[in-house]
Short mmCIF file of C-alpha atoms in Angstrom, two decimals:
data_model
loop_
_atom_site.label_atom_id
_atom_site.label_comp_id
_atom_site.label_asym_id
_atom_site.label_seq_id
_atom_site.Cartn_x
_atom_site.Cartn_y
_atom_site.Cartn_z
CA UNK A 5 -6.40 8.73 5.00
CA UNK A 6 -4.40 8.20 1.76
CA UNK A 7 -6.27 9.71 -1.30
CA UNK A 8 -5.81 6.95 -4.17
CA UNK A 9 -5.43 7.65 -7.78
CA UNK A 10 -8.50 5.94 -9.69
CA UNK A 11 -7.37 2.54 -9.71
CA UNK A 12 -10.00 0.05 -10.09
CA UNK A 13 -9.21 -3.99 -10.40
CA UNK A 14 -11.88 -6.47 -10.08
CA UNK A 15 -10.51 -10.28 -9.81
CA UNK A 16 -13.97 -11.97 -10.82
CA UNK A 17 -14.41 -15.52 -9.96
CA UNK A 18 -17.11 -18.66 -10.15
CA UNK A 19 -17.68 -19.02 -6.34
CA UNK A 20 -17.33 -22.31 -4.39
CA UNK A 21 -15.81 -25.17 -6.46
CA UNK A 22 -17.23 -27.88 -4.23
CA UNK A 23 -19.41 -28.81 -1.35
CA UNK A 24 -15.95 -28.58 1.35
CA UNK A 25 -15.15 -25.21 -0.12
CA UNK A 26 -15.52 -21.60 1.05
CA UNK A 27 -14.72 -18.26 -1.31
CA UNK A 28 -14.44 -15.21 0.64
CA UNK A 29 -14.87 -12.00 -1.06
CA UNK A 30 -12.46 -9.30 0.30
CA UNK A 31 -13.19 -5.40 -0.86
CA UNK A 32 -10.68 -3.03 -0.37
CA UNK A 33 -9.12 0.26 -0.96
CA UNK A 34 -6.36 1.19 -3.59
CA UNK A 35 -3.31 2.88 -1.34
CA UNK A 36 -1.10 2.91 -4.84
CA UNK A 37 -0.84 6.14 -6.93
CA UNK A 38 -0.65 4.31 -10.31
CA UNK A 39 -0.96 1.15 -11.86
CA UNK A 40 2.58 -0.12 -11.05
CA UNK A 41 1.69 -0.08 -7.54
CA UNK A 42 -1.59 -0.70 -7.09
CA UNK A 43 -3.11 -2.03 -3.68
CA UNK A 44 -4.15 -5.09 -6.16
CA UNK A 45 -0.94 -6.30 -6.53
CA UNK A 46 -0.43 -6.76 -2.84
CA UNK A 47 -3.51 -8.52 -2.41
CA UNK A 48 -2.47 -10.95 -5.27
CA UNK A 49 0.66 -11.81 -3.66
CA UNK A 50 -0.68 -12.36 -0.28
CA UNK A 51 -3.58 -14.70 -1.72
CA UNK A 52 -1.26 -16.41 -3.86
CA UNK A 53 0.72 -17.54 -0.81
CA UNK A 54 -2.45 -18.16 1.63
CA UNK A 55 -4.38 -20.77 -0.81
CA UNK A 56 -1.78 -22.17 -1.30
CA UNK A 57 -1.31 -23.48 1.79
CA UNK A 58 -5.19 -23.60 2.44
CA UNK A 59 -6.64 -25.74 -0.52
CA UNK A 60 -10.24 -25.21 0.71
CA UNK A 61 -10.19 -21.70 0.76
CA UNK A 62 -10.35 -19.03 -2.35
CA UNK A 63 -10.23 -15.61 -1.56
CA UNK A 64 -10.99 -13.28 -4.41
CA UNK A 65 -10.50 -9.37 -4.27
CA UNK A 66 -11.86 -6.11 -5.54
CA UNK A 67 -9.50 -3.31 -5.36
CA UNK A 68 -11.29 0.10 -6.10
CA UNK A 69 -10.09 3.86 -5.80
CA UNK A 70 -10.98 5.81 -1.98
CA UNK A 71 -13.29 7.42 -4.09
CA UNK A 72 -15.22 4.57 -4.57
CA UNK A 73 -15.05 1.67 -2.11
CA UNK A 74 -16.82 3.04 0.95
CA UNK A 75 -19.92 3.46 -1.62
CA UNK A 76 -19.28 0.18 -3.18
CA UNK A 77 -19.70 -1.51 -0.46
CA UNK A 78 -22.84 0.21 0.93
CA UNK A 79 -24.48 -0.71 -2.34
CA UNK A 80 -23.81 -4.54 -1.91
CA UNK A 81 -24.96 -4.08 1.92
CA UNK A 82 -27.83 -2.40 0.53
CA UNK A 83 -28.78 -5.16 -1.64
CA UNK A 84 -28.08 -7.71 0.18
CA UNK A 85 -24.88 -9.30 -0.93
CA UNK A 86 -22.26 -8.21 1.88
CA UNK A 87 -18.42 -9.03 0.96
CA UNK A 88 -17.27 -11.81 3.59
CA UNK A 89 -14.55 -8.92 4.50
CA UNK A 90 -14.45 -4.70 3.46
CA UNK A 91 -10.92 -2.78 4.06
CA UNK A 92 -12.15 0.53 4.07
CA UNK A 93 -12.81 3.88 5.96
CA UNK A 94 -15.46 3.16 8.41
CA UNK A 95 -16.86 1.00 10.38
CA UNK A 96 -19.82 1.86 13.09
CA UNK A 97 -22.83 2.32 11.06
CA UNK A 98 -22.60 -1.37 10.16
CA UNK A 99 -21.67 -2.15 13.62
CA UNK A 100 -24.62 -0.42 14.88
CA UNK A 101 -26.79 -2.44 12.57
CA UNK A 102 -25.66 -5.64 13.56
CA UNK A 103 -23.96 -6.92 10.35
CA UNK A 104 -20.50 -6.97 11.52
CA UNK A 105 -18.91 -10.34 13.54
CA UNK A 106 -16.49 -8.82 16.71
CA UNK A 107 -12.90 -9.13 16.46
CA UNK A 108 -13.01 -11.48 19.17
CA UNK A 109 -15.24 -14.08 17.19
CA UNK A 110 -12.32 -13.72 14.34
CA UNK A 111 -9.15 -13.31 15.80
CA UNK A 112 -6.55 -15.24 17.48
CA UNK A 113 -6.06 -14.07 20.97
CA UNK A 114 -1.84 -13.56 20.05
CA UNK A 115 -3.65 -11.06 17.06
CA UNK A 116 -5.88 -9.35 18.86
CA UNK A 117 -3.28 -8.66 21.57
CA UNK A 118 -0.95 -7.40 18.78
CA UNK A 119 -3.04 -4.48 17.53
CA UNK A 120 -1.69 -1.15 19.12
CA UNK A 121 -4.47 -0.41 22.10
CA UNK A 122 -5.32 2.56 20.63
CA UNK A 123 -6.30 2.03 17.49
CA UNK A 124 -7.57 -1.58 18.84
CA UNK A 125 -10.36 1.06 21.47
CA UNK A 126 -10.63 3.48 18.26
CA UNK A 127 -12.38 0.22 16.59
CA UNK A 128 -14.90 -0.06 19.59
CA UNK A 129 -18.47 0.28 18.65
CA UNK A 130 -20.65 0.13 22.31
CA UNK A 131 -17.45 -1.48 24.04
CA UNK A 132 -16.96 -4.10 21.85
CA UNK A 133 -14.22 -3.94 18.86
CA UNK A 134 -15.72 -4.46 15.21
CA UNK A 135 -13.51 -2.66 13.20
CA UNK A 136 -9.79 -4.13 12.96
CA UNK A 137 -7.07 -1.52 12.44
CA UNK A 138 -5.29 -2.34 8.87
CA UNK A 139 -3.21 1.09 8.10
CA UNK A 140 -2.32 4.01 10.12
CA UNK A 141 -0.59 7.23 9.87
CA UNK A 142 0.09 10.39 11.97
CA UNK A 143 0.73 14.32 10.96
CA UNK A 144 4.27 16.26 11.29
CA UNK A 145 5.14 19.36 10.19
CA UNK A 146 7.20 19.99 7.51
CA UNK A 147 9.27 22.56 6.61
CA UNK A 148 11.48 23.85 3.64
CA UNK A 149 15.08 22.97 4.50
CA UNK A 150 16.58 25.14 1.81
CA UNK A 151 13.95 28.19 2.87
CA UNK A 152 14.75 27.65 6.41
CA UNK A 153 18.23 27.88 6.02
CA UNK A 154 18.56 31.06 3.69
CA UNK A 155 17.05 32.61 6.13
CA UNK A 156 18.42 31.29 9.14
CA UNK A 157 14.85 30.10 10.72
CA UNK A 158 14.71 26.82 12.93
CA UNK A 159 11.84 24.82 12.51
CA UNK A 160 9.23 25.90 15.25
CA UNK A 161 7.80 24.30 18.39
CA UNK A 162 5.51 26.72 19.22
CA UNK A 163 2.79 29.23 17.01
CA UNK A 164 4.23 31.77 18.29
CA UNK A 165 7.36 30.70 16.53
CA UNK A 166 5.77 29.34 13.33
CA UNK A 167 3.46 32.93 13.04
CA UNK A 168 7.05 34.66 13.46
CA UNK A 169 9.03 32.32 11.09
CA UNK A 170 6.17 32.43 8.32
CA UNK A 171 6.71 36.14 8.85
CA UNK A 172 10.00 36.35 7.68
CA UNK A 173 8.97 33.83 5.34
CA UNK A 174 6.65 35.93 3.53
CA UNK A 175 9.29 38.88 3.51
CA UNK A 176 11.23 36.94 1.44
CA UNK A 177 8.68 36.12 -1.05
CA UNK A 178 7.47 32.63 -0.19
CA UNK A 179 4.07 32.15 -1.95
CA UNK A 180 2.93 29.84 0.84
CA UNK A 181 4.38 30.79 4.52
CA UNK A 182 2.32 28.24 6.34
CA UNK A 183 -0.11 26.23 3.97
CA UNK A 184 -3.83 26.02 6.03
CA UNK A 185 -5.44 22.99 3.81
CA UNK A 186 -9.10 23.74 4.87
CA UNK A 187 -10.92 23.30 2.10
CA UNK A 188 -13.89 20.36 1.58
CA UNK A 189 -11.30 17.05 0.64
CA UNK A 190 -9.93 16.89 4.03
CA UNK A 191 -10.45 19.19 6.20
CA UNK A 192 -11.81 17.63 9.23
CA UNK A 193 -8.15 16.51 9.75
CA UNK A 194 -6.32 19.60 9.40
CA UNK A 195 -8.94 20.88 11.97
CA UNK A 196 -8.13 18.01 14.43
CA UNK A 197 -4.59 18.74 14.73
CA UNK A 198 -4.99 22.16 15.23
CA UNK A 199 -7.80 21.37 18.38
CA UNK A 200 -5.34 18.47 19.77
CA UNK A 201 -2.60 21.51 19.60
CA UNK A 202 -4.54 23.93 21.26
CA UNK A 203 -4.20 23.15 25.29
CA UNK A 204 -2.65 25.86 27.33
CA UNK A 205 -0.01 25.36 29.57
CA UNK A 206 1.20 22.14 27.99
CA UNK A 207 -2.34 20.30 28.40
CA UNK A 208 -3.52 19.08 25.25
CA UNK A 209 -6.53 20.11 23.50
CA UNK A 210 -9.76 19.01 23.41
CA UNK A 211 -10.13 17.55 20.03
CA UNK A 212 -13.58 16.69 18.57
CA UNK A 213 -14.88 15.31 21.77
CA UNK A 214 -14.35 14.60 25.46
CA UNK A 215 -12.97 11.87 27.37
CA UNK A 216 -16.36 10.02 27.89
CA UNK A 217 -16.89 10.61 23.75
CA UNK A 218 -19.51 14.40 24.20
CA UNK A 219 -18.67 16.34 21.01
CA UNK A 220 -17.19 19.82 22.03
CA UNK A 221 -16.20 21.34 18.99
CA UNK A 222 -17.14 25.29 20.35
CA UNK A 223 -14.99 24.30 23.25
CA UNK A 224 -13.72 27.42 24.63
CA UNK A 225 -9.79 26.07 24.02
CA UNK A 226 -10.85 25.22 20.24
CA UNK A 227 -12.64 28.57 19.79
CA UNK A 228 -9.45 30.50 21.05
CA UNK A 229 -7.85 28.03 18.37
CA UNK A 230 -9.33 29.13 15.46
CA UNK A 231 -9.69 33.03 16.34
CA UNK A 232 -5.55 32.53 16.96
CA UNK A 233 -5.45 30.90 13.21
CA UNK A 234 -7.48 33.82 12.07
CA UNK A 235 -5.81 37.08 13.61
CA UNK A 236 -2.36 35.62 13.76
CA UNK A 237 -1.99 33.53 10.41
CA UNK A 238 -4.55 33.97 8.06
CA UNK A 239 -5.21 37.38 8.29
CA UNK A 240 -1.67 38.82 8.20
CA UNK A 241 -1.73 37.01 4.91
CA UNK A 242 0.97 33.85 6.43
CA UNK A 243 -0.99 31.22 4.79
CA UNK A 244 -0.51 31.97 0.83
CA UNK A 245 -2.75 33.24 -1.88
CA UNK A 246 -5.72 30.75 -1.89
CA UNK A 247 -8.29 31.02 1.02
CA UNK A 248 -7.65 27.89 3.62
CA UNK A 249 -11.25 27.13 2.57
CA UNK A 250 -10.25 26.31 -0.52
CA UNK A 251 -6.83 24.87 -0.45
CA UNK A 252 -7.73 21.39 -0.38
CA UNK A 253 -4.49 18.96 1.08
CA UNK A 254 -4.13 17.58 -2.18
CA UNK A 255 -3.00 21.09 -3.70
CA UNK A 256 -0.75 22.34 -0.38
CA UNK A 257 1.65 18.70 -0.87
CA UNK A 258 1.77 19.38 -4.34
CA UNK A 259 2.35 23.27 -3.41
CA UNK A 260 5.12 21.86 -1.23
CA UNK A 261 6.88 19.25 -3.62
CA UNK A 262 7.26 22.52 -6.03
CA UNK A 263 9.01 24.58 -3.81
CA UNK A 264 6.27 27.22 -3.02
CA UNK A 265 5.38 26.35 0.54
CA UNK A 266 7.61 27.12 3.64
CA UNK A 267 5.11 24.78 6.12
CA UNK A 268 2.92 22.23 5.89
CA UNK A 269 1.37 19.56 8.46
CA UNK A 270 1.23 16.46 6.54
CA UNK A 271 1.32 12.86 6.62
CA UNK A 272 3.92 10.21 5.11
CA UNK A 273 2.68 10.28 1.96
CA UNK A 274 4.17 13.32 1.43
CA UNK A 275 7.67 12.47 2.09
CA UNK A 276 8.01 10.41 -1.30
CA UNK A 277 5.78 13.20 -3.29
CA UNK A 278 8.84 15.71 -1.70
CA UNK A 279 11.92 13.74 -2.61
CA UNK A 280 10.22 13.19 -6.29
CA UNK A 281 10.11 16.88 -7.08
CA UNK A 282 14.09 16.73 -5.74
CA UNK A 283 12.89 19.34 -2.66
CA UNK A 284 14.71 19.66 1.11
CA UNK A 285 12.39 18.96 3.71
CA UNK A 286 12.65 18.20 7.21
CA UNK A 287 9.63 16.95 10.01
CA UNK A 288 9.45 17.95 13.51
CA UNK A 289 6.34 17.10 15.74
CA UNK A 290 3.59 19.76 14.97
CA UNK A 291 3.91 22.90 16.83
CA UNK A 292 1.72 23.38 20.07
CA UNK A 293 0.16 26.40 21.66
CA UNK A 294 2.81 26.46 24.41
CA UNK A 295 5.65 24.76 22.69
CA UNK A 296 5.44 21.54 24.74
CA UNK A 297 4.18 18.24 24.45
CA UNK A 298 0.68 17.13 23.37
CA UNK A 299 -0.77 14.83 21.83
CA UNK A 300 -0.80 13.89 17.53
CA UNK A 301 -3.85 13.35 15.05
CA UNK A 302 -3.69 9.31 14.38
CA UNK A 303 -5.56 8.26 12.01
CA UNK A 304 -6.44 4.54 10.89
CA UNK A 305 -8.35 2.63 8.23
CA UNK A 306 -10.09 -0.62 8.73
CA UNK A 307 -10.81 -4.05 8.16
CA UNK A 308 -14.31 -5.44 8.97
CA UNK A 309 -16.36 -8.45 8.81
CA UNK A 310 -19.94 -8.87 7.67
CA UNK A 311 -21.73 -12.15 9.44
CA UNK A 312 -24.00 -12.54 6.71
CA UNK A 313 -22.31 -15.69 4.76
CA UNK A 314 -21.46 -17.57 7.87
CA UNK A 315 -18.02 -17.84 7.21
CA UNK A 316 -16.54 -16.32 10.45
CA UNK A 317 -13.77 -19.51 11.25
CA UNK A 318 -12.72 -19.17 7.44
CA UNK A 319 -12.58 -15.24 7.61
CA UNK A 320 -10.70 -15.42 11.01
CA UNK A 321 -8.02 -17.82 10.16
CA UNK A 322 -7.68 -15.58 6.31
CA UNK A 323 -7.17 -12.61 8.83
CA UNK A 324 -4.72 -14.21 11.17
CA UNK A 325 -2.53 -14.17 7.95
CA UNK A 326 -3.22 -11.05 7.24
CA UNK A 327 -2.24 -9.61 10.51
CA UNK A 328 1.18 -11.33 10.91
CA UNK A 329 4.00 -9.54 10.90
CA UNK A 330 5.65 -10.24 7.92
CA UNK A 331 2.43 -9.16 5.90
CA UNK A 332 1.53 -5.93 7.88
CA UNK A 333 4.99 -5.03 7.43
CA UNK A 334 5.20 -5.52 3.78
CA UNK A 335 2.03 -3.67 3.16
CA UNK A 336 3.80 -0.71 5.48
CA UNK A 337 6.80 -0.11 3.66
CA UNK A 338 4.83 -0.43 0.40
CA UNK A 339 2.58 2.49 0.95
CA UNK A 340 4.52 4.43 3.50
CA UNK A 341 2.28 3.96 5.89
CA UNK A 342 2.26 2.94 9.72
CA UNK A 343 2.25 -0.76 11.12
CA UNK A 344 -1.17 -1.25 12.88
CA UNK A 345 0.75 -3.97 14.95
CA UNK A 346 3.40 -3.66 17.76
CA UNK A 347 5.46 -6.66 16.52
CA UNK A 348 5.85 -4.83 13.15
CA UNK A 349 6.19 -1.34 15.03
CA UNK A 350 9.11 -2.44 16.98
CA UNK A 351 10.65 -3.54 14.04
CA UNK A 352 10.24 -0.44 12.01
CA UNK A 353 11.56 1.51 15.17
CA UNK A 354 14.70 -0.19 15.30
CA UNK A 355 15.34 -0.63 12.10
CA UNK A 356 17.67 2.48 10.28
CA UNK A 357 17.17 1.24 6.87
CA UNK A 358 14.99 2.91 4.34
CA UNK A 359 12.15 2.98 4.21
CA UNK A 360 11.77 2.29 7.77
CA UNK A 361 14.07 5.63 8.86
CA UNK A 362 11.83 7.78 7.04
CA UNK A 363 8.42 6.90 8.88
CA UNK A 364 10.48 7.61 12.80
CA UNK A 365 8.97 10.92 13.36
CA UNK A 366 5.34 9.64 12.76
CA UNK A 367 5.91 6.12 14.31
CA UNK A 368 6.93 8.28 17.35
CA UNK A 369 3.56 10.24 17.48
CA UNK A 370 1.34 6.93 17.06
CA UNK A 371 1.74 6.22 20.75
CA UNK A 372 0.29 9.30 22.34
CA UNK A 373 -2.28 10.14 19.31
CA UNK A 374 -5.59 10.84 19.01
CA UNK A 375 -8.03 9.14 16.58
CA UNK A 376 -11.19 10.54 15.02
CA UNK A 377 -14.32 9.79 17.13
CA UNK A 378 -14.86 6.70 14.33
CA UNK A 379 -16.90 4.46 16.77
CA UNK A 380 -19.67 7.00 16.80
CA UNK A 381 -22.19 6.49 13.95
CA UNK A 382 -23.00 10.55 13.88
CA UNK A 383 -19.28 10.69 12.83
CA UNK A 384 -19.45 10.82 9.23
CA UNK A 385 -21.87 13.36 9.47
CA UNK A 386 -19.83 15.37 11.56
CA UNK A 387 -17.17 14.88 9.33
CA UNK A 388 -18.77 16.16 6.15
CA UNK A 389 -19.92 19.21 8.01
CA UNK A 390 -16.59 20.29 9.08
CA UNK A 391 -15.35 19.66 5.49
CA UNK A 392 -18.03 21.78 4.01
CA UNK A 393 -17.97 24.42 6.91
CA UNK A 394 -14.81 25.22 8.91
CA UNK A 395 -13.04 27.16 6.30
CA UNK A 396 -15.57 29.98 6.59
CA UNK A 397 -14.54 30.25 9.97
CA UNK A 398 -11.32 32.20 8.49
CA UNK A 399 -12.73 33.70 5.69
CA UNK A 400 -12.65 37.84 6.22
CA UNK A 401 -15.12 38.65 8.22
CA UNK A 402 -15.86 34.80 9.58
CA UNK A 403 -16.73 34.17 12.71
CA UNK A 404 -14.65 31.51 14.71
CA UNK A 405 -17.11 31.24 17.61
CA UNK A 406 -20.38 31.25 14.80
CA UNK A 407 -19.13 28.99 12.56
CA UNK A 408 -18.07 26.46 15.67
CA UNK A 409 -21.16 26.56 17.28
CA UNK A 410 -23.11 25.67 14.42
CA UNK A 411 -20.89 22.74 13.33
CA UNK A 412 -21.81 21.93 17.51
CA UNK A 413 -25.13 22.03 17.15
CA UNK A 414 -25.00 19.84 14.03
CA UNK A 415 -22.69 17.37 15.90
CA UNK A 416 -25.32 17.13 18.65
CA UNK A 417 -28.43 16.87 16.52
CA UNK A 418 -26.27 13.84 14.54
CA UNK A 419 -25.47 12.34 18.00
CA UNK A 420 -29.11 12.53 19.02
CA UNK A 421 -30.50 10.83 15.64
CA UNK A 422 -27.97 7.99 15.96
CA UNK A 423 -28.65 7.11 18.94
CA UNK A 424 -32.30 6.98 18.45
#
């Protein structure tokens, strides 16, 4: 969800210290963008004040970059030394394997009944939760203030309206009308946003999959999607000077924070990257096919625990802490991201203070959103294929319908295998 910056900490310790005492190993992912901020230094501070009220109990962390934790942990999985606890970007394939305990043989019933419901059924694997929300974000659009004004654009709530405004747009120079970030980093969530936007008549698209969970990625709404992204954007030349197959998000929020883009959809990351670079932005909810309401991309990261040390009343009272709300909401203004909690959401919402104001317009899409189809095992298949694949369906002389119906036929084969 939040690309990290490299930063790897390892707190090393001896293990137990006696016969009555329990270490739990905790890995998780860096949300900082530099030393000075580093996820590490949030996890010291919370341990710090947890043993210290729970003598028997050491918890020791390893902090490592997004580029590195999901395959850390796999290798200590693999060989048979599981962390007590992982905090990173997927959960069901260890679900599905049986080395996860359920929330409910963790949590308090007050902290399960905290998490938001949908990102508490987003961590379902076969009805039953495993994977505990810990962060969570949503996408906006955002637009050039100073752009929008000189030429006397409003922000738009339809495509028709954001095709016409990155018209003008690119009349007046703009290097990047609308930026399309479809290349390999993360493109399976630009291409969810655009699917959730694509209903007609106000109904909201179909997204990767159906109600009951059946991918349909060559739905017939999703295929008028991208030929619409094609004919209307892309190939008028709207979308800037690098092929949406190659723009990766990375390079459009940078793009943005220098002044060269006119849209974006992004997530909150991007505000402070903005304000850094001293540029005018403002959000509005991300435009829809007909201009009317439907529903957000949500996306969450998660918390899990591995049963193989035993230690499931010592992880679930450590996680307890965790989840209060002081702690969720210190870890949410630190990293601009959204409270997985409603206790700490309904005190963002009402709070006007920075840096609370700021997150509003994606705190208000959390409710209705729609998360990635996480509690399917064939999903990080799925996911790498779109990454690798959906930019060709732009590309001159792509084929919308082609390129979806492969990455179909892929998600079904991956279905099929996982289930077997």
């Amino acid at each position: 969800m939040v690309s990290a910056m490299g930063m790897t900490a390892l707190l090393g310790g001896c293990g137990s210290t006696g016969s009555s005492d329990v270490t739990l190993r905790l890995v998780a992912a860096d949300y900082g963008d530099s030393p000075a901020n580093s996820s590490k230094k949030y996890w010291d501070s919370l341990v710090k004040a947890y043993e210290a009220t729970h003598s028997g109990v050491k918890v020791e962390v390893s902090v490592y970059s997004w580029n590195d934790v999901d395959r850390k942990v796999k290798e200590m999985v693999d060989a048979g030394h599981a962390p007590d606890l992982a905090q990173i970007g997927a959960y069901a394939d260890y679900a599905a394997a049986g080395k996860l305990y359920a929330a409910s043989d963790l949590l308090s019933i007050r902290t399960q009944a905290d998490f938001l419901s949908q990102l508490a059924d987003a961590g379902q694997w076969n009805h039953v939760q495993y994977g505990i929300p810990f962060a969570a974000s949503t996408r906006v659009l955002f637009y050039n203030k100073t752009m929008f004004e000189s030429a006397g654009l409003t922000p738009p709530s339809s495509w028709d309206q954001l095709a016409a405004d990155a018209k003008v747009l690119k009349d007046k120079g703009v290097k990047y009308p609308f930026a399309l970030p479809l290349g390999p980093e993360e493109a399976q969530a630009e291409t969810m946003q655009w699917m959730l936007s694509g209903g007609d008549g106000g109904s909201g698209g179909t997204g990767y999959t159906d109600d009951i969970g059946t991918y349909t990625i060559d739905s017939q709404q999703n295929v008028s999607t991208f030929t619409w992204l094609k004919d209307d954007l892309v190939d008028k030349g709207l979308t800037g000077p690098v092929a949406p197959g190659k723009l990766n998000r990375a390079q459009a929020f940078a793009a943005f924070a220098d002044g060269q883009v006119g849209m974006v959809n992004g997530h909150p990351t991007l505000i402070q990257q903005a304000e850094q670079k001293g540029v005018r932005f403002g959000m509005v909810p991300t435009p829809s096919r007909s201009g009317r309401a439907r529903s957000s991309m949500g996306v969450s990261d998660w918390m899990m625990a591995f049963k193989q040390n035993g230690h499931a009343e010592q992880t679930g009272d450590f996680l307890n802490y965790v989840y209060s709300r002081k702690n969720v909401l210190d870890f949410s203004r630190t990293y601009g991201l959204l409270p997985v909690t409603s206790s700490a959401s309904n005190v963002m919402s009402a709070s006007d203070a920075a840096p609370d104001k700021a997150l509003h317009p994606f705190l208000d899409q959390l409710a209705t959103s729609e998360m990635y189809p996480v509690g399917k095992t064939s999903w990080a298949a799925v996911s790498a294929a779109v990454k690798q694949n959906i930019g060709q369906a732009l590309a001159p002389g792509g084929s919308p319908a082609g390129v979806l119906t492969r990455l179909q036929a892929t998600a079904t084969a991956a279905d099929s295998a996982s289930a077997n």
